[in-house]
């Protein structure tokens, strides 16, 4: 069975993607492993001090108070203090080591207020307007016997406090470069996930642009999915511990963090619409996307104008999660009528990402901080599943589009062949009719005309059977041969002028000849005194132009032609010009003045560039 799956179109991947039960099981297994590992790594690393060659974690022993300084308890290390349900904490004691003068003490602040005193003198107090960042202060020379007091307060009431423990465990006598290297190494798994998500998002966006050439619909859905992943990678990076060490403008960083996570919600809603089948679901989801976009616009404008702060992003994020729930509900609703395996795979991936988003929001409500790793894992699984699904889905659509394009081209060639088979007899009948008329009037001239006509047929029969275009010089030979015989027939009633300035181009065979025949028959010969026919060609910057002018009876170009054969001949010429060389045909005519037909042949791309 396995061998059979591998041999048939790489069916292992196809089977996993299109089999909803297999994909659901795969989600559960991978999600359990990845989330368990990331939470374990996160909890383990947060409860241990950072320790490298260039970093010296600071610990204390002394007393601490959880009731505002009314009572104190003894502790030997920070691990003895349970900070999980505290809103305030006062620690008094001594550092475990001396801190030399001008050395930097680095602290990680995450939505808390911090004040540090040395011998009852305040030596550090953080900016209450900055939500999270790495901060530092210069030591005035702190000895192991100096009395140190650390006062911590949360900025809002929370159920589970992680921020106090993060600050105490990460407080170090170190340098900025050492902190940066350590945090990058500590966040390396998450950083690798972000890079993978980023690459997949770029690949999906490029894939959408590529498929746009084949009119694969809906391309905008693929594009929205790519941008959702791009914003997901951005928000994961923006929340990382080490970014505040690189980007000094914390206010802008917070703004980008909030904006990217809101855009993740918006682009995800737009992306999910491509899988909805009922019109009602599509309308509702479009309305939710419009509401989400309006909320984001209000937030961006308000924040840019200093109308409100970062904390108001909850007014956008939580409604955004609710709007995603509406989209997922619509997917589940459509799932009853849509039994597509790909559709169910999208449903599982969307629900999983939604659960990760809800977990992120609940985690923020309980702790006041974000658990970036869970959202990153959700985005990674969503990215992998959607990327594979889209490749399979749009690969099939692309093949169908290419096949449809081939069939359309074959149909066009078939129509052109029919047109050419209809057009070929025109010159033959007219030439033989002229020669026949000369046989009684001037047998010698008729013999010469017959010889000329025979040479013409022998030299050009091969070009008439070609489906491609022919050189203009060949087409001009057709025209001159036809007009030679017509001139013999009508004498002074038909005057001919040539102004040929360009010949280095090609066009469909019988094009100019058919239009010339129409000009002679329906324009000049319909006039009692006859007239003059002028054929000219000229080269322009981006095209070649051929003009067929006559001073015959003319017609009203705004009305439909009465002669069906004339109309068919002109339309056939126009279609063949468009189908074989992207050319155009325009007609200008005035009753009693004459008609001008202009053929425009675009230059080849390399010729244009060469000019």
Coordinates of C-alpha atoms in Angstrom, one line a residue:
X1 CA 0.0 0.0 0.0
X2 CA 2.8 2.4 0.9
X3 CA 4.7 1.7 -2.3
X4 CA 1.5 2.3 -4.2
X5 CA 1.0 5.6 -2.5
X6 CA 4.5 6.8 -3.3
X7 CA 4.3 5.8 -6.9
X8 CA 1.1 7.7 -7.6
X9 CA 1.7 11.4 -7.8
X10 CA 3.6 11.5 -4.4
X11 CA 0.4 10.5 -2.8
X12 CA 1.7 10.4 0.8
X13 CA 1.5 14.2 1.0
X14 CA -1.8 14.2 -1.0
X15 CA -3.3 11.6 1.3
X16 CA -2.4 13.5 4.4
X17 CA -3.7 16.8 3.1
X18 CA -7.0 15.5 1.6
X19 CA -7.9 13.0 4.3
X20 CA -9.5 15.0 7.0
X21 CA -9.2 12.3 9.8
X22 CA -5.5 11.8 9.0
X23 CA -4.9 15.5 9.0
X24 CA -6.8 16.0 12.3
X25 CA -4.7 13.3 13.9
X26 CA -1.6 14.9 12.6
X27 CA -2.6 18.2 14.0
X28 CA -3.3 16.8 17.5
X29 CA 0.1 14.9 17.6
X30 CA 2.2 17.8 16.4
X31 CA 0.3 20.4 18.4
X32 CA 0.7 18.3 21.6
X33 CA 4.4 17.8 21.1
X34 CA 5.2 21.4 20.1
X35 CA 3.1 23.1 22.7
X36 CA 4.3 20.8 25.5
X37 CA 7.9 21.4 24.5
X38 CA 7.6 25.1 24.2
X39 CA 5.7 25.6 27.5
X40 CA 8.2 23.3 29.2
X41 CA 11.1 25.3 27.8
X42 CA 9.4 28.6 28.7
X43 CA 8.6 27.6 32.3
X44 CA 11.9 26.1 32.8
X45 CA 13.9 29.0 31.5
X46 CA 11.8 31.6 33.3
X47 CA 12.4 29.9 36.7
X48 CA 16.2 29.8 36.2
X49 CA 18.7 32.6 36.2
X50 CA 20.5 33.4 33.0
X51 CA 24.0 32.3 33.4
X52 CA 26.8 32.7 30.8
X53 CA 30.4 33.7 31.0
X54 CA 29.7 37.4 30.6
X55 CA 26.5 37.5 32.8
X56 CA 26.4 37.5 36.6
X57 CA 22.9 37.0 37.9
X58 CA 22.1 38.9 41.1
X59 CA 20.4 37.1 44.0
X60 CA 19.6 38.3 47.5
X61 CA 18.9 37.0 50.9
X62 CA 16.9 38.9 53.5
X63 CA 13.2 39.6 54.1
X64 CA 10.2 40.3 51.9
X65 CA 6.7 41.7 52.4
X66 CA 3.5 41.0 50.4
X67 CA 1.2 43.4 52.4
X68 CA 2.8 46.7 51.7
X69 CA 5.5 46.5 54.4
X70 CA 3.4 45.7 57.4
X71 CA 5.0 42.3 58.0
X72 CA 8.1 40.6 56.6
X73 CA 9.3 37.0 56.1
X74 CA 12.8 35.7 55.7
X75 CA 14.1 34.2 52.4
X76 CA 17.5 32.8 51.3
X77 CA 16.9 33.1 47.5
X78 CA 14.3 34.4 45.1
X79 CA 13.1 30.9 44.6
X80 CA 11.6 31.0 48.2
X81 CA 9.2 33.8 47.2
X82 CA 6.0 32.8 45.6
X83 CA 5.0 35.7 43.3
X84 CA 2.3 34.1 41.3
X85 CA -0.7 35.8 43.0
X86 CA 0.9 39.0 44.2
X87 CA 0.1 42.5 43.2
X88 CA 2.9 44.1 45.2
X89 CA 6.2 42.9 46.7
X90 CA 8.9 44.6 48.8
X91 CA 12.3 42.9 49.2
X92 CA 14.9 44.0 51.6
X93 CA 18.3 42.4 51.9
X94 CA 21.8 42.2 50.4
X95 CA 23.1 41.2 47.0
X96 CA 25.2 38.1 46.8
X97 CA 28.1 39.9 45.2
X98 CA 29.7 43.4 44.9
X99 CA 28.7 45.5 41.9
X100 CA 31.6 47.8 40.9
X101 CA 31.0 51.4 40.2
X102 CA 29.6 52.3 36.7
X103 CA 28.8 48.6 36.1
X104 CA 25.4 48.1 34.4
X105 CA 22.6 46.2 36.1
X106 CA 20.1 45.0 33.6
X107 CA 16.4 44.3 34.4
X108 CA 13.5 43.0 32.4
X109 CA 10.3 45.1 32.9
X110 CA 7.0 43.6 31.9
X111 CA 4.0 45.8 32.8
X112 CA 5.1 46.5 36.3
X113 CA 6.5 49.4 38.3
X114 CA 9.9 49.0 39.8
X115 CA 11.8 51.1 42.4
X116 CA 15.2 50.1 43.8
X117 CA 16.9 51.8 46.7
X118 CA 20.4 51.6 48.2
X119 CA 20.7 52.5 51.8
X120 CA 17.4 54.4 51.7
X121 CA 18.5 56.3 48.5
X122 CA 16.5 55.6 45.3
X123 CA 19.0 54.5 42.6
X124 CA 16.5 53.3 40.0
X125 CA 12.8 53.8 39.0
X126 CA 11.4 52.7 35.7
X127 CA 9.2 54.7 33.3
X128 CA 5.6 53.8 34.0
X129 CA 4.6 54.6 30.4
X130 CA 6.8 51.9 28.9
X131 CA 4.9 48.5 29.0
X132 CA 7.8 46.1 28.5
X133 CA 11.5 46.4 27.9
X134 CA 15.0 45.6 29.0
X135 CA 16.2 48.5 31.2
X136 CA 19.4 49.2 33.1
X137 CA 21.0 51.5 35.6
X138 CA 24.6 52.3 36.5
X139 CA 25.9 51.1 39.8
X140 CA 27.2 53.8 42.3
X141 CA 29.3 51.0 43.8
X142 CA 27.1 48.5 45.6
X143 CA 28.7 46.3 48.3
X144 CA 27.5 43.1 49.8
X145 CA 26.8 44.9 53.1
X146 CA 24.7 47.7 51.5
X147 CA 21.0 47.5 52.3
X148 CA 19.0 47.0 49.1
X149 CA 15.2 47.5 48.8
X150 CA 13.3 46.4 45.7
X151 CA 9.7 47.5 45.5
X152 CA 7.5 45.9 42.8
X153 CA 3.9 46.8 41.8
X154 CA 1.6 45.5 39.1
X155 CA -0.1 48.1 36.9
X156 CA -3.4 46.2 36.8
X157 CA -5.0 43.4 38.8
X158 CA -4.1 40.0 37.4
X159 CA -4.8 36.4 38.3
X160 CA -1.4 35.0 37.7
X161 CA 1.8 37.1 38.1
X162 CA 4.8 36.2 36.0
X163 CA 6.4 39.6 35.8
X164 CA 7.9 39.7 39.3
X165 CA 9.6 36.4 38.8
X166 CA 10.9 37.4 35.3
X167 CA 12.5 40.5 36.8
X168 CA 14.1 38.8 39.8
X169 CA 15.5 35.9 37.7
X170 CA 16.9 38.0 34.9
X171 CA 18.4 40.8 37.1
X172 CA 22.2 40.7 36.2
X173 CA 25.4 42.5 36.4
X174 CA 26.4 42.4 32.7
X175 CA 26.6 44.2 29.4
X176 CA 24.1 44.9 26.7
X177 CA 25.8 42.6 24.2
X178 CA 25.9 39.7 26.6
X179 CA 22.2 40.1 27.4
X180 CA 21.4 40.2 23.7
X181 CA 23.4 37.1 22.8
X182 CA 21.9 35.2 25.7
X183 CA 18.3 36.1 24.9
X184 CA 18.7 35.3 21.2
X185 CA 20.1 31.9 22.2
X186 CA 17.3 31.4 24.6
X187 CA 14.7 32.3 22.0
X188 CA 16.4 30.5 19.2
X189 CA 13.7 27.8 18.7
X190 CA 11.0 30.6 18.5
X191 CA 13.2 32.6 16.2
X192 CA 13.6 29.7 13.8
X193 CA 9.9 29.2 13.8
X194 CA 9.4 32.9 12.9
X195 CA 11.9 32.6 10.1
X196 CA 10.1 29.6 8.7
X197 CA 6.7 31.4 8.9
X198 CA 8.3 34.4 7.3
X199 CA 9.7 32.4 4.4
X200 CA 6.4 30.6 3.9
X201 CA 4.5 33.9 3.9
X202 CA 6.8 35.3 1.2
X203 CA 6.5 32.1 -0.8
X204 CA 2.7 32.3 -0.6
X205 CA 2.7 35.9 -1.8
X206 CA 5.0 35.2 -4.6
X207 CA 2.9 32.1 -5.5
X208 CA -0.2 34.3 -5.7
X209 CA 1.6 36.7 -8.0
X210 CA 2.7 33.8 -10.2
X211 CA -0.7 32.3 -10.4
X212 CA -2.2 35.6 -11.3
X213 CA -0.8 35.1 -14.8
X214 CA -3.0 32.0 -15.1
X215 CA -6.1 33.7 -13.7
X216 CA -6.3 31.2 -10.8
X217 CA -9.0 32.4 -8.5
X218 CA -9.3 33.5 -5.9
X219 CA -5.7 34.9 -5.9
X220 CA -6.6 37.5 -3.3
X221 CA -7.3 34.8 -0.8
X222 CA -3.8 33.3 -1.2
X223 CA -2.4 36.8 -0.9
X224 CA -4.3 37.5 2.3
X225 CA -3.1 34.2 3.8
X226 CA 0.5 35.1 3.0
X227 CA 0.1 38.6 4.6
X228 CA -1.6 37.0 7.7
X229 CA 1.5 34.8 8.1
X230 CA 3.8 37.7 7.5
X231 CA 2.1 39.7 10.2
X232 CA 2.1 36.7 12.5
X233 CA 5.9 36.4 12.1
X234 CA 6.2 40.1 12.7
X235 CA 4.1 40.1 15.9
X236 CA 6.0 37.0 17.2
X237 CA 9.3 38.8 16.7
X238 CA 8.0 42.1 18.1
X239 CA 7.1 40.5 21.4
X240 CA 10.5 38.7 21.8
X241 CA 12.6 39.6 24.8
X242 CA 15.6 40.7 22.8
X243 CA 13.9 43.2 20.4
X244 CA 13.9 45.9 23.1
X245 CA 17.6 45.7 23.2
X246 CA 17.8 46.5 19.5
X247 CA 15.0 48.9 19.0
X248 CA 15.3 52.0 21.3
X249 CA 11.9 53.5 20.5
X250 CA 9.7 51.3 22.7
X251 CA 6.6 53.2 22.0
X252 CA 6.9 52.5 18.3
X253 CA 7.7 48.9 19.0
X254 CA 4.6 48.5 21.1
X255 CA 2.5 50.2 18.3
X256 CA 3.9 47.8 15.7
X257 CA 3.3 44.8 18.0
X258 CA -0.3 45.7 18.5
X259 CA -0.8 46.6 14.8
X260 CA 0.7 43.4 13.5
X261 CA -1.5 41.2 15.8
X262 CA -4.6 43.1 14.7
X263 CA -3.6 42.7 11.1
X264 CA -3.2 39.0 11.6
X265 CA -6.8 38.8 12.6
X266 CA -8.0 40.9 9.6
X267 CA -6.0 39.0 7.0
X268 CA -7.1 35.7 8.5
X269 CA -10.7 36.7 8.1
X270 CA -10.1 37.7 4.5
X271 CA -8.3 34.5 3.9
X272 CA -11.0 32.3 5.3
X273 CA -13.6 33.8 2.9
X274 CA -12.0 32.0 -0.1
X275 CA -13.3 28.7 1.3
X276 CA -16.9 29.8 2.0
X277 CA -19.5 28.4 -0.4
X278 CA -22.8 30.1 0.4
X279 CA -23.5 33.7 -0.5
X280 CA -24.9 34.3 3.0
X281 CA -21.7 33.2 4.7
X282 CA -19.6 35.3 2.3
X283 CA -21.6 38.4 3.0
X284 CA -21.4 38.0 6.7
X285 CA -17.7 37.4 6.6
X286 CA -17.1 40.4 4.4
X287 CA -19.0 42.5 6.9
X288 CA -16.8 41.2 9.7
X289 CA -13.7 42.0 7.7
X290 CA -15.0 45.5 7.1
X291 CA -15.7 45.9 10.9
X292 CA -12.3 44.6 11.7
X293 CA -10.6 47.0 9.3
X294 CA -12.6 49.9 10.7
X295 CA -11.5 49.1 14.3
X296 CA -7.9 48.9 13.2
X297 CA -8.2 52.2 11.4
X298 CA -9.6 53.8 14.5
X299 CA -6.8 52.4 16.6
X300 CA -4.1 53.5 14.2
X301 CA -5.5 57.1 13.8
X302 CA -6.2 57.4 17.5
X303 CA -2.7 56.3 18.5
X304 CA -1.0 58.4 15.9
X305 CA -2.9 61.5 17.2
X306 CA -2.2 60.6 20.9
X307 CA -5.9 60.2 21.6
X308 CA -5.3 57.0 23.6
X309 CA -2.5 54.6 24.5
X310 CA -1.5 51.1 23.8
X311 CA -3.8 49.7 26.5
X312 CA -6.8 50.5 24.3
X313 CA -5.7 47.8 21.8
X314 CA -7.9 45.4 23.8
X315 CA -10.9 47.3 22.2
X316 CA -9.6 46.1 18.9
X317 CA -8.1 42.7 19.7
X318 CA -10.9 41.1 21.6
X319 CA -13.6 42.1 19.1
X320 CA -11.2 40.8 16.5
X321 CA -11.1 37.4 18.1
X322 CA -14.9 37.4 18.2
X323 CA -15.0 38.3 14.5
X324 CA -12.7 35.3 13.8
X325 CA -15.1 33.1 15.8
X326 CA -17.9 34.2 13.4
X327 CA -15.7 33.3 10.4
X328 CA -14.9 29.9 11.8
X329 CA -18.6 29.3 12.6
X330 CA -19.4 30.1 9.0
X331 CA -16.8 27.5 7.9
X332 CA -18.4 24.9 10.2
X333 CA -21.8 25.9 8.9
X334 CA -20.7 25.4 5.3
X335 CA -19.0 22.2 6.2
X336 CA -22.4 20.5 6.4
X337 CA -22.9 21.1 2.6
X338 CA -19.2 21.0 1.6
X339 CA -17.6 17.6 2.0
X340 CA -14.3 18.6 0.4
X341 CA -11.3 17.2 2.1
X342 CA -9.3 20.4 1.5
X343 CA -12.2 22.4 3.0
X344 CA -12.1 20.3 6.2
X345 CA -8.3 20.6 6.4
X346 CA -8.7 24.4 6.3
X347 CA -11.4 24.2 9.0
X348 CA -9.1 22.2 11.3
X349 CA -6.2 24.6 10.8
X350 CA -8.4 27.6 11.3
X351 CA -9.9 26.3 14.5
X352 CA -6.5 25.4 15.8
X353 CA -5.1 28.9 15.1
X354 CA -8.2 30.4 16.8
X355 CA -7.7 28.3 19.9
X356 CA -4.1 29.5 20.0
X357 CA -5.3 33.1 19.7
X358 CA -7.9 32.6 22.4
X359 CA -5.3 31.0 24.7
X360 CA -3.0 34.0 24.0
X361 CA -5.8 36.4 25.0
X362 CA -6.7 34.5 28.2
X363 CA -3.1 34.2 29.1
X364 CA -2.8 38.0 28.8
X365 CA -5.9 38.5 30.9
X366 CA -4.6 36.2 33.7
X367 CA -0.9 37.2 33.7
X368 CA -0.7 40.6 32.1
X369 CA 1.9 39.2 29.7
X370 CA 1.9 37.3 26.4
X371 CA 2.9 33.7 25.9
X372 CA 4.5 34.2 22.5
X373 CA 5.5 30.6 22.0
X374 CA 2.0 29.1 21.8
X375 CA 0.9 31.7 19.2
X376 CA 4.1 31.0 17.2
X377 CA 3.5 27.3 17.2
X378 CA -0.1 27.9 16.1
X379 CA 1.1 30.2 13.3
X380 CA 3.7 27.6 12.3
X381 CA 1.3 24.7 12.0
X382 CA -1.2 26.9 10.2
X383 CA 1.5 28.1 7.8
X384 CA 2.7 24.6 7.0
X385 CA -0.8 23.1 6.5
X386 CA -2.1 26.0 4.5
X387 CA 1.0 26.3 2.3
X388 CA 0.8 22.6 1.5
X389 CA -3.0 22.8 0.9
X390 CA -2.7 25.8 -1.4
X391 CA 0.1 24.3 -3.4
X392 CA -2.0 21.2 -4.0
X393 CA -5.2 23.1 -4.6
X394 CA -3.7 25.7 -6.9
X395 CA -1.4 23.3 -8.6
X396 CA -4.5 21.5 -9.9
X397 CA -6.2 24.8 -10.7
X398 CA -3.1 25.9 -12.6
X399 CA -3.1 22.8 -14.7
X400 CA -6.7 23.3 -15.5
X401 CA -6.1 26.9 -16.4
X402 CA -3.1 26.0 -18.6
X403 CA -5.2 23.3 -20.3
X404 CA -8.1 25.8 -20.8
X405 CA -5.6 28.2 -22.3
X406 CA -4.3 25.5 -24.7
X407 CA -7.8 24.6 -25.7
X408 CA -8.6 28.2 -26.3
X409 CA -5.5 28.6 -28.5
X410 CA -6.4 25.4 -30.4
X411 CA -9.9 26.8 -30.9
X412 CA -8.5 30.1 -32.1
X413 CA -6.2 28.3 -34.6
X414 CA -9.2 26.2 -35.7
X415 CA -11.3 29.4 -36.3
X416 CA -8.3 31.0 -38.2
X417 CA -8.0 27.9 -40.4
X418 CA -11.7 28.2 -41.2
X419 CA -11.4 31.9 -41.9
X420 CA -8.4 31.3 -44.2
X421 CA -10.2 28.6 -46.1
X422 CA -13.1 31.0 -46.7
X423 CA -10.7 33.8 -47.8
X424 CA -8.5 31.8 -50.1
X425 CA -10.9 31.6 -53.1
X426 CA -11.4 35.4 -53.3
X427 CA -8.3 36.3 -55.3
X428 CA -8.6 33.1 -57.4
X429 CA -12.1 33.9 -58.6
X430 CA -11.5 37.5 -59.3
X431 CA -8.2 36.8 -61.1
X432 CA -9.8 34.1 -63.3
X433 CA -12.7 36.4 -64.0
X434 CA -10.4 39.2 -65.2
X435 CA -8.3 36.9 -67.4
X436 CA -11.5 35.4 -68.9
X437 CA -12.6 38.9 -69.8
X438 CA -9.3 39.6 -71.5
X439 CA -9.4 36.5 -73.5
X440 CA -11.9 38.0 -76.0
X441 CA -10.6 41.5 -75.8
X442 CA -6.8 41.0 -75.9
X443 CA -5.6 37.4 -76.1
X444 CA -2.0 38.4 -75.9
X445 CA -2.5 40.4 -72.7
X446 CA -4.6 37.5 -71.3
X447 CA -1.7 35.1 -72.0
X448 CA 0.7 37.4 -70.1
X449 CA -1.7 37.8 -67.3
X450 CA -2.2 34.0 -67.1
X451 CA 1.6 33.5 -66.9
X452 CA 1.9 36.1 -64.2
X453 CA -1.0 34.5 -62.3
X454 CA 0.6 31.0 -62.6
X455 CA 3.9 32.4 -61.2
X456 CA 2.0 34.0 -58.4
X457 CA 0.3 30.8 -57.4
X458 CA 3.5 28.7 -57.6
X459 CA 5.5 31.2 -55.5
X460 CA 2.8 31.8 -52.8
X461 CA 0.8 28.6 -52.4
X462 CA 3.1 27.5 -49.6
X463 CA 2.6 30.7 -47.7
X464 CA -1.1 30.5 -48.0
X465 CA -1.1 27.2 -46.2
X466 CA 1.0 28.5 -43.3
X467 CA -0.8 29.2 -40.0
X468 CA 1.9 31.7 -38.9
X469 CA 2.4 35.2 -40.2
X470 CA 4.2 36.0 -43.5
X471 CA 6.6 38.9 -44.4
X472 CA 5.0 42.1 -45.6
X473 CA 6.9 41.9 -48.8
X474 CA 5.1 38.6 -49.6
X475 CA 1.8 40.1 -48.8
X476 CA 2.6 43.1 -51.0
X477 CA 3.3 40.7 -53.9
X478 CA -0.3 39.3 -53.4
X479 CA -1.7 42.8 -53.6
X480 CA 0.3 43.9 -56.6
X481 CA -0.6 40.8 -58.5
X482 CA -4.3 41.3 -57.8
X483 CA -4.1 45.0 -58.7
X484 CA -2.2 44.2 -61.9
X485 CA -5.0 42.1 -63.1
X486 CA -7.7 44.5 -61.9
X487 CA -5.9 47.4 -63.6
X488 CA -6.0 45.4 -66.9
X489 CA -9.7 44.9 -66.4
X490 CA -10.8 48.4 -65.5
X491 CA -8.1 50.6 -67.1
X492 CA -8.4 54.3 -66.2
X493 CA -11.1 53.7 -63.7
X494 CA -8.5 52.3 -61.3
X495 CA -5.5 54.4 -60.4
X496 CA -2.9 52.9 -58.0
X497 CA -0.3 54.6 -55.8
X498 CA 2.4 53.0 -53.5
X499 CA 4.2 54.7 -50.6
X500 CA 6.2 51.8 -49.0
X501 CA 8.6 53.1 -46.4
X502 CA 8.8 50.0 -44.2
X503 CA 8.8 46.3 -45.0
X504 CA 10.6 44.6 -42.2
X505 CA 7.6 43.1 -40.4
X506 CA 5.1 40.3 -40.7
X507 CA 1.4 40.0 -40.7
X508 CA -1.3 37.4 -41.4
X509 CA -1.5 36.3 -45.1
X510 CA -4.3 37.7 -47.3
X511 CA -5.0 40.5 -44.8
X512 CA -4.0 43.5 -47.0
X513 CA -5.2 41.7 -50.1
X514 CA -8.7 41.2 -48.7
X515 CA -9.0 44.8 -47.6
X516 CA -7.6 46.0 -50.9
X517 CA -10.2 43.9 -52.8
X518 CA -13.0 45.4 -50.6
X519 CA -11.7 48.9 -51.3
X520 CA -11.6 48.3 -55.1
X521 CA -15.0 46.5 -55.3
X522 CA -17.1 48.4 -52.8
X523 CA -15.3 51.8 -52.8
X524 CA -13.8 52.7 -56.1
X525 CA -15.8 50.7 -58.6
X526 CA -19.1 51.7 -57.0
X527 CA -18.2 55.2 -58.2
X528 CA -19.0 56.0 -61.8
X529 CA -15.8 57.8 -62.5
X530 CA -13.6 55.4 -60.5
X531 CA -10.8 56.7 -58.3
X532 CA -7.4 56.2 -56.8
X533 CA -6.2 53.6 -54.4
X534 CA -3.1 54.3 -52.3
X535 CA -1.2 51.7 -50.2
X536 CA 1.4 53.0 -47.8
X537 CA 3.5 51.6 -44.9
X538 CA 5.5 53.4 -42.2
X539 CA 7.6 52.5 -39.2
X540 CA 6.9 54.1 -35.8
X541 CA 8.5 53.9 -32.4
X542 CA 6.6 50.9 -31.2
X543 CA 4.7 49.6 -34.2
X544 CA 4.3 49.4 -38.0
X545 CA 1.4 50.9 -39.8
X546 CA -0.1 49.9 -43.1
X547 CA -2.8 52.2 -44.7
X548 CA -5.2 51.4 -47.5
X549 CA -6.8 54.7 -48.7
X550 CA -9.4 55.2 -51.5
X551 CA -11.4 58.2 -52.6
X552 CA -14.4 56.1 -53.5
X553 CA -18.0 56.4 -52.4
X554 CA -17.3 55.9 -48.7
X555 CA -19.8 54.9 -46.0
X556 CA -21.1 55.8 -42.6
X557 CA -18.6 54.1 -40.2
X558 CA -21.0 54.5 -37.3
X559 CA -23.5 52.1 -38.8
X560 CA -23.3 48.4 -39.5
X561 CA -22.3 47.5 -43.0
X562 CA -25.1 46.3 -45.2
X563 CA -22.9 43.9 -47.3
X564 CA -22.5 40.8 -45.1
X565 CA -19.5 39.5 -47.1
X566 CA -17.7 42.8 -46.7
X567 CA -18.4 42.8 -43.0
X568 CA -17.2 39.2 -42.6
X569 CA -14.0 39.9 -44.6
X570 CA -13.2 42.9 -42.4
X571 CA -14.0 41.0 -39.2
X572 CA -12.0 38.0 -40.2
X573 CA -9.0 40.3 -40.9
X574 CA -9.4 42.0 -37.6
X575 CA -9.6 38.7 -35.7
X576 CA -6.6 37.2 -37.5
X577 CA -4.5 40.3 -36.8
X578 CA -5.4 40.1 -33.1
X579 CA -4.9 36.4 -32.8
X580 CA -1.6 36.0 -34.7
X581 CA 0.3 39.2 -34.0
X582 CA -1.7 41.3 -31.5
X583 CA -2.4 43.7 -34.3
X584 CA -5.4 46.1 -34.7
X585 CA -7.5 47.3 -37.6
X586 CA -9.3 50.6 -37.6
X587 CA -11.6 52.1 -40.3
X588 CA -12.4 55.8 -41.0
X589 CA -14.8 56.6 -43.7
X590 CA -17.0 59.5 -44.9
X591 CA -19.7 59.3 -47.5
X592 CA -18.6 60.9 -50.8
X593 CA -15.0 61.3 -49.6
X594 CA -13.6 57.8 -49.3
X595 CA -12.3 55.3 -46.8
X596 CA -9.0 54.8 -44.9
X597 CA -8.2 51.5 -43.3
X598 CA -5.2 51.4 -40.9
X599 CA -3.5 48.2 -39.8
X600 CA -1.2 48.5 -36.7
X601 CA 1.4 45.8 -36.0
X602 CA 3.1 46.1 -32.6
X603 CA 6.9 45.6 -32.7
X604 CA 8.4 42.6 -31.0
X605 CA 9.6 43.3 -27.5
X606 CA 13.3 42.9 -28.3
X607 CA 12.9 45.3 -31.2
X608 CA 11.3 47.9 -29.0
X609 CA 14.1 47.5 -26.5
X610 CA 16.7 47.8 -29.1
X611 CA 15.3 51.1 -30.3

